[in-house]
């Protein structure tokens, strides 16, 4: 099946000189252009408040430097000339949006016809309301889609307020709340792995699965982001926005189709099945030295680490614990989903590998850090005259089957989908609000943060949290 090409577009990047645009959005748009996946006619307008505004020539130079540093396609040849010619800049203060209005009008005239608008709000959450309101008051919301970056609120009340503000200007069908985890090939392959293969879906339930882990440790510290991070923390930054979304894919019932409504209906059903988070099932950690970071409060109780146990209390998953872990300054940077399967009922083999070798026995592991892999560990007989068991592994790796150049990075794929109007991999307002609702007990009564050493796997108490099982990582 051939890839659909979007209609002609004017793409407006709010926060165009910021870190996200530099690292992901501008290089990603150029990769889409090089792959022939941008519209036949397009223009890209960078924008920022007037005090941060630059000229169109400076924006083109900035874009080229961003692509050189972070892109996978070099800014050369006809592709770069076409892309460079599409770039413009217009300042956009809420009280004086005229430069942006003029830049959009110019871009539409250059394209001709009736191109669509795509606004990407790569801006601090505090600015969402004023920017969205400005789009409505200027008419820039007409025939437009809007991409909103995380976090989608900080609690239930703020999430509802944000949704009300955006819904006053954009219909829900035009709103794309982006989570780049859901754009990853390996995460989306969970759907194909489960529902396209008759050997796996029948065992994807409480009768065969004893636990599920979603583990996203990071070696990075907060790296100068204290202003954002000390007011946010690992739970709001990662669990609500990313790990719960992945959990929704892992745990959902079979959708009737792969369209946006069917997929998101099943994901929200998972969230509706999750009981409120019990603070007793959560470990909050803070790496030693965090309070010495510039901009961090000296007595900060902000968590840089979260490990937790949650439930999905429905027919498929009742009684199966879901363990989630993420944090900064940990031993490795990984993104792993693990399903642990129940052992056979008849213990005919004399060797218990769990006790003698510390083995995990039967696990299915989906590594969704690009480029991604899926592996299955199981027991087999070692060669020789004695019935001696050993753990072995079968593995599929994307790099063994497809060239890396065929891959789209998460942001690239999601920006393309937003241009196409496909919301299947974007979060919906009721799902966002439900996740903040179940988070309320934890946010109102969080356990005390526990110190952990940088380069470790978190506080020691996480071992008790996951008992009688063990964390897949470290392997």
CSV table of C-alpha atoms in Angstrom, one decimal:
chain,number,residue,atom,x,y,z
A,1,UNK,CA,0.0,0.0,0.0
A,2,UNK,CA,1.5,3.4,-1.0
A,3,UNK,CA,1.9,6.1,1.5
A,4,UNK,CA,-0.7,8.9,1.3
A,5,UNK,CA,0.7,12.4,0.6
A,6,UNK,CA,-0.7,15.2,2.6
A,7,UNK,CA,-2.6,18.1,1.1
A,8,UNK,CA,-0.7,21.4,0.5
A,9,UNK,CA,0.2,22.9,3.9
A,10,UNK,CA,1.5,25.9,5.8
A,11,UNK,CA,3.3,24.6,8.9
A,12,UNK,CA,3.7,27.1,11.7
A,13,UNK,CA,6.3,26.2,14.3
A,14,UNK,CA,5.7,28.0,17.6
A,15,UNK,CA,9.0,28.0,19.6
A,16,UNK,CA,10.9,27.6,16.4
A,17,UNK,CA,14.2,28.6,17.9
A,18,UNK,CA,13.8,26.4,21.0
A,19,UNK,CA,15.5,23.1,21.8
A,20,UNK,CA,12.7,20.8,20.7
A,21,UNK,CA,12.5,22.5,17.3
A,22,UNK,CA,16.3,22.4,16.9
A,23,UNK,CA,16.7,18.7,17.9
A,24,UNK,CA,13.6,17.1,16.5
A,25,UNK,CA,11.1,19.2,14.6
A,26,UNK,CA,13.2,21.0,12.0
A,27,UNK,CA,15.5,17.9,11.2
A,28,UNK,CA,12.3,15.8,11.2
A,29,UNK,CA,10.5,18.0,8.7
A,30,UNK,CA,13.6,17.9,6.5
A,31,UNK,CA,13.8,14.1,6.6
A,32,UNK,CA,10.1,14.0,5.6
A,33,UNK,CA,11.0,16.3,2.7
A,34,UNK,CA,13.9,14.1,1.6
A,35,UNK,CA,11.7,11.0,1.8
A,36,UNK,CA,9.1,12.6,-0.4
A,37,UNK,CA,6.5,12.6,2.3
A,38,UNK,CA,5.8,16.4,2.7
A,39,UNK,CA,3.1,17.9,0.5
A,40,UNK,CA,3.8,18.8,-3.1
A,41,UNK,CA,3.6,22.5,-2.1
A,42,UNK,CA,4.4,23.6,1.4
A,43,UNK,CA,5.8,26.5,3.5
A,44,UNK,CA,7.2,26.3,7.0
A,45,UNK,CA,7.0,29.4,9.2
A,46,UNK,CA,8.9,29.8,12.4
A,47,UNK,CA,7.5,32.0,15.1
A,48,UNK,CA,8.2,33.2,18.6
A,49,UNK,CA,7.5,36.2,20.8
A,50,UNK,CA,9.0,39.4,19.5
A,51,UNK,CA,11.9,39.5,22.0
A,52,UNK,CA,13.1,36.2,20.6
A,53,UNK,CA,12.3,36.9,16.9
A,54,UNK,CA,14.8,36.5,14.1
A,55,UNK,CA,14.8,37.3,10.4
A,56,UNK,CA,13.9,34.8,7.7
A,57,UNK,CA,17.5,34.6,6.7
A,58,UNK,CA,18.6,33.8,10.3
A,59,UNK,CA,15.9,31.2,10.5
A,60,UNK,CA,17.1,29.5,7.4
A,61,UNK,CA,20.7,29.5,8.8
A,62,UNK,CA,19.4,28.1,12.1
A,63,UNK,CA,17.5,25.4,10.3
A,64,UNK,CA,20.6,24.3,8.3
A,65,UNK,CA,22.7,24.2,11.5
A,66,UNK,CA,20.0,22.1,13.3
A,67,UNK,CA,19.8,19.6,10.4
A,68,UNK,CA,23.6,19.3,10.2
A,69,UNK,CA,23.8,18.6,14.0
A,70,UNK,CA,20.8,16.5,14.6
A,71,UNK,CA,19.4,15.3,11.2
A,72,UNK,CA,20.0,12.0,9.5
A,73,UNK,CA,19.9,13.5,6.0
A,74,UNK,CA,22.5,16.2,5.0
A,75,UNK,CA,21.2,19.6,3.9
A,76,UNK,CA,22.5,19.5,0.4
A,77,UNK,CA,21.3,19.3,-3.2
A,78,UNK,CA,17.9,20.2,-4.6
A,79,UNK,CA,16.0,18.8,-1.6
A,80,UNK,CA,17.7,21.4,0.6
A,81,UNK,CA,17.2,24.2,-1.9
A,82,UNK,CA,13.5,23.5,-2.0
A,83,UNK,CA,13.3,23.1,1.8
A,84,UNK,CA,15.3,26.3,2.4
A,85,UNK,CA,13.1,28.3,0.0
A,86,UNK,CA,10.0,27.2,2.0
A,87,UNK,CA,11.3,28.7,5.3
A,88,UNK,CA,10.1,32.0,6.7
A,89,UNK,CA,9.7,33.7,10.1
A,90,UNK,CA,7.1,35.9,11.7
A,91,UNK,CA,6.9,37.0,15.3
A,92,UNK,CA,3.7,36.3,17.2
A,93,UNK,CA,3.0,38.2,20.4
A,94,UNK,CA,-0.6,37.6,21.5
A,95,UNK,CA,-1.1,41.4,21.6
A,96,UNK,CA,0.6,41.9,18.2
A,97,UNK,CA,0.3,38.8,16.0
A,98,UNK,CA,0.4,40.8,12.7
A,99,UNK,CA,3.9,39.6,11.6
A,100,UNK,CA,2.7,36.0,11.8
A,101,UNK,CA,-0.6,36.8,10.1
A,102,UNK,CA,1.3,38.4,7.3
A,103,UNK,CA,3.7,35.5,7.0
A,104,UNK,CA,0.9,33.0,6.8
A,105,UNK,CA,-1.0,35.1,4.2
A,106,UNK,CA,2.2,35.3,2.1
A,107,UNK,CA,2.8,31.6,2.4
A,108,UNK,CA,-0.8,30.8,1.3
A,109,UNK,CA,-0.5,33.1,-1.7
A,110,UNK,CA,2.8,31.5,-2.7
A,111,UNK,CA,1.3,28.0,-2.6
A,112,UNK,CA,-2.0,29.0,-4.2
A,113,UNK,CA,-5.3,27.3,-3.8
A,114,UNK,CA,-6.6,26.4,-0.3
A,115,UNK,CA,-3.7,24.9,1.7
A,116,UNK,CA,-4.3,23.6,5.2
A,117,UNK,CA,-2.7,25.1,8.3
A,118,UNK,CA,-0.8,23.0,10.9
A,119,UNK,CA,0.3,24.8,14.1
A,120,UNK,CA,2.9,23.0,16.2
A,121,UNK,CA,3.0,24.4,19.8
A,122,UNK,CA,6.5,23.6,20.9
A,123,UNK,CA,6.2,26.1,23.7
A,124,UNK,CA,6.0,26.0,27.6
A,125,UNK,CA,2.6,24.8,28.8
A,126,UNK,CA,2.0,28.2,30.5
A,127,UNK,CA,1.8,29.7,27.1
A,128,UNK,CA,-0.7,27.3,25.5
A,129,UNK,CA,-3.8,29.3,26.6
A,130,UNK,CA,-2.6,32.6,25.2
A,131,UNK,CA,-1.4,31.2,21.9
A,132,UNK,CA,-4.5,29.1,21.3
A,133,UNK,CA,-6.7,32.1,22.1
A,134,UNK,CA,-4.7,34.2,19.7
A,135,UNK,CA,-5.1,31.6,16.9
A,136,UNK,CA,-8.9,31.9,17.5
A,137,UNK,CA,-9.1,35.7,17.6
A,138,UNK,CA,-7.0,36.0,14.4
A,139,UNK,CA,-8.8,33.3,12.4
A,140,UNK,CA,-5.6,31.2,12.2
A,141,UNK,CA,-7.7,28.3,13.5
A,142,UNK,CA,-9.7,28.1,10.3
A,143,UNK,CA,-9.1,24.9,8.4
A,144,UNK,CA,-6.2,24.2,10.8
A,145,UNK,CA,-4.9,21.4,12.9
A,146,UNK,CA,-2.9,22.0,16.1
A,147,UNK,CA,-0.3,19.9,17.7
A,148,UNK,CA,0.1,20.3,21.5
A,149,UNK,CA,3.2,19.2,23.3
A,150,UNK,CA,3.2,17.6,26.8
A,151,UNK,CA,2.4,17.9,29.6
A,152,UNK,CA,-1.3,18.1,29.0
A,153,UNK,CA,-1.9,19.8,32.4
A,154,UNK,CA,-0.4,19.0,35.8
A,155,UNK,CA,-3.5,17.6,37.5
A,156,UNK,CA,-7.1,17.0,36.8
A,157,UNK,CA,-8.2,20.6,37.3
A,158,UNK,CA,-5.6,22.0,35.0
A,159,UNK,CA,-6.1,19.4,32.3
A,160,UNK,CA,-9.8,20.2,32.2
A,161,UNK,CA,-9.0,23.9,32.0
A,162,UNK,CA,-6.6,23.4,29.2
A,163,UNK,CA,-9.0,21.2,27.3
A,164,UNK,CA,-11.8,23.8,27.7
A,165,UNK,CA,-9.4,26.5,26.4
A,166,UNK,CA,-8.4,24.5,23.4
A,167,UNK,CA,-12.0,23.3,22.7
A,168,UNK,CA,-13.2,26.9,22.6
A,169,UNK,CA,-11.0,27.4,19.5
A,170,UNK,CA,-10.5,24.0,17.9
A,171,UNK,CA,-12.8,21.0,17.5
A,172,UNK,CA,-11.5,17.8,19.1
A,173,UNK,CA,-11.0,16.4,15.6
A,174,UNK,CA,-8.4,19.1,14.9
A,175,UNK,CA,-6.4,18.6,18.1
A,176,UNK,CA,-3.3,16.4,18.2
A,177,UNK,CA,-1.8,15.9,21.7
A,178,UNK,CA,1.6,14.5,20.8
A,179,UNK,CA,3.4,11.7,22.6
A,180,UNK,CA,6.4,10.7,20.5
A,181,UNK,CA,6.6,7.3,22.2
A,182,UNK,CA,3.4,6.4,20.3
A,183,UNK,CA,5.1,7.3,17.0
A,184,UNK,CA,7.9,4.7,17.6
A,185,UNK,CA,7.9,1.8,15.2
A,186,UNK,CA,8.5,-0.7,18.0
A,187,UNK,CA,5.6,0.6,20.2
A,188,UNK,CA,3.2,0.5,17.3
A,189,UNK,CA,4.4,-2.9,16.4
A,190,UNK,CA,2.8,-4.1,19.6
A,191,UNK,CA,-0.5,-3.9,17.7
A,192,UNK,CA,0.8,-5.9,14.7
A,193,UNK,CA,2.5,-8.4,17.0
A,194,UNK,CA,-0.6,-9.0,19.0
A,195,UNK,CA,-3.4,-8.8,16.5
A,196,UNK,CA,-1.8,-10.0,13.2
A,197,UNK,CA,-0.5,-13.2,14.7
A,198,UNK,CA,-2.8,-15.9,16.0
A,199,UNK,CA,-0.2,-17.5,18.2
A,200,UNK,CA,0.1,-14.5,20.5
A,201,UNK,CA,-3.3,-12.9,21.1
A,202,UNK,CA,-4.8,-16.0,22.8
A,203,UNK,CA,-2.1,-15.9,25.5
A,204,UNK,CA,-2.2,-12.1,26.0
A,205,UNK,CA,-4.2,-12.2,29.2
A,206,UNK,CA,-4.3,-13.1,32.9
A,207,UNK,CA,-4.6,-16.8,32.3
A,208,UNK,CA,-1.0,-16.9,30.8
A,209,UNK,CA,0.7,-13.6,31.9
A,210,UNK,CA,1.8,-13.2,35.5
A,211,UNK,CA,3.2,-9.6,35.3
A,212,UNK,CA,3.9,-6.8,32.9
A,213,UNK,CA,6.8,-4.3,33.2
A,214,UNK,CA,7.3,-1.0,31.3
A,215,UNK,CA,10.8,0.3,32.1
A,216,UNK,CA,12.2,3.5,30.8
A,217,UNK,CA,15.4,4.4,32.7
A,218,UNK,CA,17.5,7.3,31.5
A,219,UNK,CA,21.2,8.0,32.2
A,220,UNK,CA,20.7,11.8,31.6
A,221,UNK,CA,20.3,14.2,34.5
A,222,UNK,CA,18.0,17.2,34.3
A,223,UNK,CA,20.7,18.9,32.3
A,224,UNK,CA,19.9,22.5,32.9
A,225,UNK,CA,16.1,22.1,32.8
A,226,UNK,CA,15.6,22.8,36.5
A,227,UNK,CA,13.1,25.6,35.8
A,228,UNK,CA,10.8,23.0,34.1
A,229,UNK,CA,11.7,19.9,36.0
A,230,UNK,CA,11.6,21.0,39.6
A,231,UNK,CA,8.0,22.1,39.1
A,232,UNK,CA,7.1,18.9,37.2
A,233,UNK,CA,8.9,15.8,38.3
A,234,UNK,CA,9.2,12.3,36.8
A,235,UNK,CA,5.6,11.3,37.4
A,236,UNK,CA,4.1,14.2,35.5
A,237,UNK,CA,6.9,14.3,32.9
A,238,UNK,CA,7.0,10.6,32.0
A,239,UNK,CA,4.4,8.4,33.7
A,240,UNK,CA,1.2,10.2,32.7
A,241,UNK,CA,2.4,11.4,29.3
A,242,UNK,CA,4.4,8.4,28.1
A,243,UNK,CA,4.3,5.2,30.2
A,244,UNK,CA,0.6,5.1,30.7
A,245,UNK,CA,0.1,5.6,27.0
A,246,UNK,CA,2.3,2.6,26.2
A,247,UNK,CA,0.4,0.6,28.9
A,248,UNK,CA,-2.8,1.5,27.0
A,249,UNK,CA,-1.4,-0.1,23.8
A,250,UNK,CA,-0.1,-3.2,25.6
A,251,UNK,CA,-3.4,-3.8,27.5
A,252,UNK,CA,-6.1,-2.8,25.1
A,253,UNK,CA,-8.8,-5.1,23.7
A,254,UNK,CA,-8.8,-5.8,19.9
A,255,UNK,CA,-10.1,-2.7,18.1
A,256,UNK,CA,-12.6,-3.2,15.4
A,257,UNK,CA,-10.2,-1.4,13.0
A,258,UNK,CA,-7.0,0.6,13.0
A,259,UNK,CA,-8.8,4.0,12.6
A,260,UNK,CA,-8.5,6.7,15.2
A,261,UNK,CA,-11.8,6.2,16.9
A,262,UNK,CA,-11.6,2.5,17.3
A,263,UNK,CA,-8.0,2.6,18.6
A,264,UNK,CA,-8.5,5.4,21.0
A,265,UNK,CA,-11.8,4.0,22.3
A,266,UNK,CA,-10.0,0.8,23.3
A,267,UNK,CA,-7.1,2.8,24.9
A,268,UNK,CA,-9.5,4.9,27.0
A,269,UNK,CA,-11.3,1.7,28.1
A,270,UNK,CA,-8.0,0.6,29.6
A,271,UNK,CA,-7.6,3.9,31.4
A,272,UNK,CA,-11.2,3.6,32.7
A,273,UNK,CA,-10.4,0.1,34.0
A,274,UNK,CA,-7.4,1.4,36.1
A,275,UNK,CA,-8.2,2.0,39.8
A,276,UNK,CA,-6.8,5.2,41.4
A,277,UNK,CA,-3.1,5.0,42.1
A,278,UNK,CA,-2.4,3.9,45.6
A,279,UNK,CA,0.5,5.9,47.1
A,280,UNK,CA,1.6,2.8,49.0
A,281,UNK,CA,2.4,1.2,45.6
A,282,UNK,CA,4.7,4.0,44.5
A,283,UNK,CA,8.4,4.6,45.2
A,284,UNK,CA,9.6,8.2,44.5
A,285,UNK,CA,13.3,8.8,44.3
A,286,UNK,CA,15.7,11.7,43.9
A,287,UNK,CA,19.2,11.2,42.8
A,288,UNK,CA,22.0,12.4,45.1
A,289,UNK,CA,23.2,15.8,44.0
A,290,UNK,CA,19.9,16.9,42.4
A,291,UNK,CA,19.4,19.7,45.0
A,292,UNK,CA,22.8,21.0,44.0
A,293,UNK,CA,21.7,21.6,40.4
A,294,UNK,CA,21.3,25.3,39.5
A,295,UNK,CA,17.7,26.4,39.9
A,296,UNK,CA,16.6,23.5,42.1
A,297,UNK,CA,15.1,24.4,45.5
A,298,UNK,CA,17.5,23.4,48.3
A,299,UNK,CA,14.8,21.4,50.0
A,300,UNK,CA,13.1,20.1,46.9
A,301,UNK,CA,10.9,17.1,47.2
A,302,UNK,CA,10.5,16.7,43.5
A,303,UNK,CA,11.0,13.2,42.3
A,304,UNK,CA,13.6,12.3,39.6
A,305,UNK,CA,12.5,8.7,39.7
A,306,UNK,CA,9.3,6.8,40.0
A,307,UNK,CA,8.6,3.1,40.3
A,308,UNK,CA,5.0,1.9,40.8
A,309,UNK,CA,2.5,-0.9,40.6
A,310,UNK,CA,-0.8,-0.3,38.9
A,311,UNK,CA,-3.7,-2.5,37.9
A,312,UNK,CA,-6.0,-2.9,35.0
A,313,UNK,CA,-9.1,-4.3,36.6
A,314,UNK,CA,-11.0,-5.8,33.7
A,315,UNK,CA,-11.7,-9.3,32.5
A,316,UNK,CA,-8.5,-9.7,30.6
A,317,UNK,CA,-6.0,-8.4,33.2
A,318,UNK,CA,-7.6,-8.8,36.6
A,319,UNK,CA,-4.9,-9.8,39.1
A,320,UNK,CA,-2.0,-9.0,36.8
A,321,UNK,CA,0.4,-6.3,38.2
A,322,UNK,CA,1.7,-3.7,35.9
A,323,UNK,CA,5.1,-2.4,37.1
A,324,UNK,CA,6.3,1.0,35.7
A,325,UNK,CA,9.7,2.6,36.3
A,326,UNK,CA,11.4,5.7,34.9
A,327,UNK,CA,14.0,8.1,36.2
A,328,UNK,CA,17.0,10.3,35.6
A,329,UNK,CA,20.7,9.5,36.3
A,330,UNK,CA,20.1,5.8,36.2
A,331,UNK,CA,22.5,3.0,35.1
A,332,UNK,CA,21.3,2.7,31.5
A,333,UNK,CA,19.0,4.4,29.0
A,334,UNK,CA,16.5,1.8,27.9
A,335,UNK,CA,12.8,1.5,26.8
A,336,UNK,CA,11.5,-2.0,27.5
A,337,UNK,CA,8.2,-3.7,27.8
A,338,UNK,CA,8.4,-7.2,29.4
A,339,UNK,CA,5.6,-9.7,29.7
A,340,UNK,CA,6.3,-12.5,32.2
A,341,UNK,CA,4.5,-15.7,31.5
A,342,UNK,CA,3.2,-18.2,34.1
A,343,UNK,CA,5.2,-21.4,34.5
A,344,UNK,CA,3.8,-24.8,33.5
A,345,UNK,CA,1.5,-26.5,36.0
A,346,UNK,CA,3.4,-29.8,36.0
A,347,UNK,CA,6.9,-29.6,37.4
A,348,UNK,CA,8.4,-32.6,35.6
A,349,UNK,CA,11.9,-31.1,35.3
A,350,UNK,CA,14.1,-31.4,38.4
A,351,UNK,CA,16.1,-28.2,37.9
A,352,UNK,CA,14.5,-24.9,39.1
A,353,UNK,CA,16.4,-22.3,37.2
A,354,UNK,CA,14.9,-19.5,39.1
A,355,UNK,CA,16.6,-20.7,42.3
A,356,UNK,CA,19.8,-22.1,40.8
A,357,UNK,CA,20.6,-19.6,38.1
A,358,UNK,CA,18.5,-16.5,38.8
A,359,UNK,CA,16.8,-17.0,35.4
A,360,UNK,CA,13.6,-15.3,34.5
A,361,UNK,CA,12.5,-18.2,32.3
A,362,UNK,CA,9.6,-17.4,30.0
A,363,UNK,CA,9.5,-13.7,29.1
A,364,UNK,CA,8.6,-11.7,26.0
A,365,UNK,CA,10.6,-8.5,25.8
A,366,UNK,CA,9.8,-5.6,23.4
A,367,UNK,CA,12.7,-3.1,23.3
A,368,UNK,CA,11.1,0.1,21.9
A,369,UNK,CA,14.1,2.3,21.9
A,370,UNK,CA,14.8,3.0,18.2
A,371,UNK,CA,15.4,0.9,16.1
A,372,UNK,CA,13.7,-1.7,18.4
A,373,UNK,CA,13.5,-5.4,18.8
A,374,UNK,CA,11.3,-8.2,20.1
A,375,UNK,CA,12.8,-11.2,21.9
A,376,UNK,CA,11.4,-14.3,23.6
A,377,UNK,CA,13.3,-16.2,26.3
A,378,UNK,CA,12.5,-19.8,27.0
A,379,UNK,CA,14.0,-23.1,28.3
A,380,UNK,CA,15.5,-25.8,26.1
A,381,UNK,CA,17.6,-28.9,26.7
A,382,UNK,CA,21.3,-28.6,26.7
A,383,UNK,CA,23.1,-31.1,24.4
A,384,UNK,CA,24.3,-34.1,26.3
A,385,UNK,CA,23.2,-37.3,28.0
A,386,UNK,CA,21.5,-35.6,31.0
A,387,UNK,CA,18.2,-33.6,31.0
A,388,UNK,CA,19.8,-30.3,31.8
A,389,UNK,CA,17.8,-27.1,31.0
A,390,UNK,CA,19.2,-23.8,29.8
A,391,UNK,CA,17.6,-20.5,29.0
A,392,UNK,CA,17.8,-19.4,25.3
A,393,UNK,CA,16.5,-16.5,23.3
A,394,UNK,CA,14.9,-15.9,20.0
A,395,UNK,CA,15.1,-12.3,18.7
A,396,UNK,CA,13.7,-10.1,15.9
A,397,UNK,CA,15.6,-6.8,15.4
A,398,UNK,CA,14.4,-4.1,13.0
A,399,UNK,CA,18.0,-3.4,11.8
A,400,UNK,CA,18.3,-7.1,10.6
A,401,UNK,CA,15.2,-6.8,8.4
A,402,UNK,CA,15.0,-3.3,7.2
A,403,UNK,CA,17.4,-0.5,6.4
A,404,UNK,CA,17.5,2.3,9.0
A,405,UNK,CA,16.8,4.8,6.3
A,406,UNK,CA,13.3,3.4,5.9
A,407,UNK,CA,12.5,4.3,9.5
A,408,UNK,CA,10.7,7.5,10.6
A,409,UNK,CA,11.5,8.9,14.0
A,410,UNK,CA,8.5,9.2,16.3
A,411,UNK,CA,8.1,13.0,15.8
A,412,UNK,CA,8.4,12.6,12.0
A,413,UNK,CA,5.7,10.0,11.8
A,414,UNK,CA,3.3,11.9,14.1
A,415,UNK,CA,3.8,15.2,12.2
A,416,UNK,CA,3.0,13.4,9.0
A,417,UNK,CA,-0.1,11.9,10.6
A,418,UNK,CA,-1.2,15.3,11.8
A,419,UNK,CA,-1.0,16.7,8.3
A,420,UNK,CA,-3.0,13.7,7.1
A,421,UNK,CA,-5.6,14.3,9.9
A,422,UNK,CA,-5.0,10.8,11.3
A,423,UNK,CA,-5.4,11.0,15.1
A,424,UNK,CA,-4.9,7.2,15.8
A,425,UNK,CA,-1.6,7.7,17.6
A,426,UNK,CA,-2.6,10.9,19.5
A,427,UNK,CA,-4.2,11.1,22.9
A,428,UNK,CA,-7.8,12.2,23.4
A,429,UNK,CA,-9.2,14.6,25.9
A,430,UNK,CA,-11.2,12.1,27.9
A,431,UNK,CA,-8.2,9.8,28.1
A,432,UNK,CA,-6.0,12.6,29.4
A,433,UNK,CA,-8.5,13.6,32.0
A,434,UNK,CA,-9.0,10.0,33.2
A,435,UNK,CA,-5.3,9.6,33.7
A,436,UNK,CA,-5.1,12.7,35.9
A,437,UNK,CA,-8.2,11.5,37.7
A,438,UNK,CA,-6.6,8.2,38.8
A,439,UNK,CA,-3.4,10.1,39.6
A,440,UNK,CA,-5.1,12.4,42.2
A,441,UNK,CA,-4.5,10.3,45.3
A,442,UNK,CA,-0.8,10.2,44.5
A,443,UNK,CA,-0.5,13.9,43.7
A,444,UNK,CA,-2.4,14.8,46.9
A,445,UNK,CA,-0.5,12.5,49.2
A,446,UNK,CA,2.9,11.5,47.6
A,447,UNK,CA,5.3,9.3,49.5
A,448,UNK,CA,8.6,10.9,50.7
A,449,UNK,CA,11.3,10.9,48.1
A,450,UNK,CA,14.1,8.4,48.7
A,451,UNK,CA,17.7,9.2,47.8
A,452,UNK,CA,19.5,7.0,45.2
A,453,UNK,CA,23.0,7.1,43.8
A,454,UNK,CA,23.5,8.4,40.3
A,455,UNK,CA,24.3,5.4,38.0
A,456,UNK,CA,22.2,3.0,40.1
A,457,UNK,CA,18.8,1.5,39.3
A,458,UNK,CA,17.0,3.6,41.8
A,459,UNK,CA,16.1,3.3,45.5
A,460,UNK,CA,16.6,-0.1,47.1
A,461,UNK,CA,12.9,-0.3,48.1
A,462,UNK,CA,11.9,-1.0,44.4
A,463,UNK,CA,13.0,-4.6,45.0
A,464,UNK,CA,10.2,-5.0,47.6
A,465,UNK,CA,7.7,-3.2,45.3
A,466,UNK,CA,8.1,-5.8,42.5
A,467,UNK,CA,8.4,-8.9,44.8
A,468,UNK,CA,7.8,-11.8,44.3
A,469,UNK,CA,9.0,-10.9,40.8
A,470,UNK,CA,12.1,-9.0,39.8
A,471,UNK,CA,12.9,-6.2,37.4
A,472,UNK,CA,13.9,-7.3,33.9
A,473,UNK,CA,16.6,-4.6,34.0
A,474,UNK,CA,19.4,-5.0,34.8
A,475,UNK,CA,19.5,-8.1,32.5
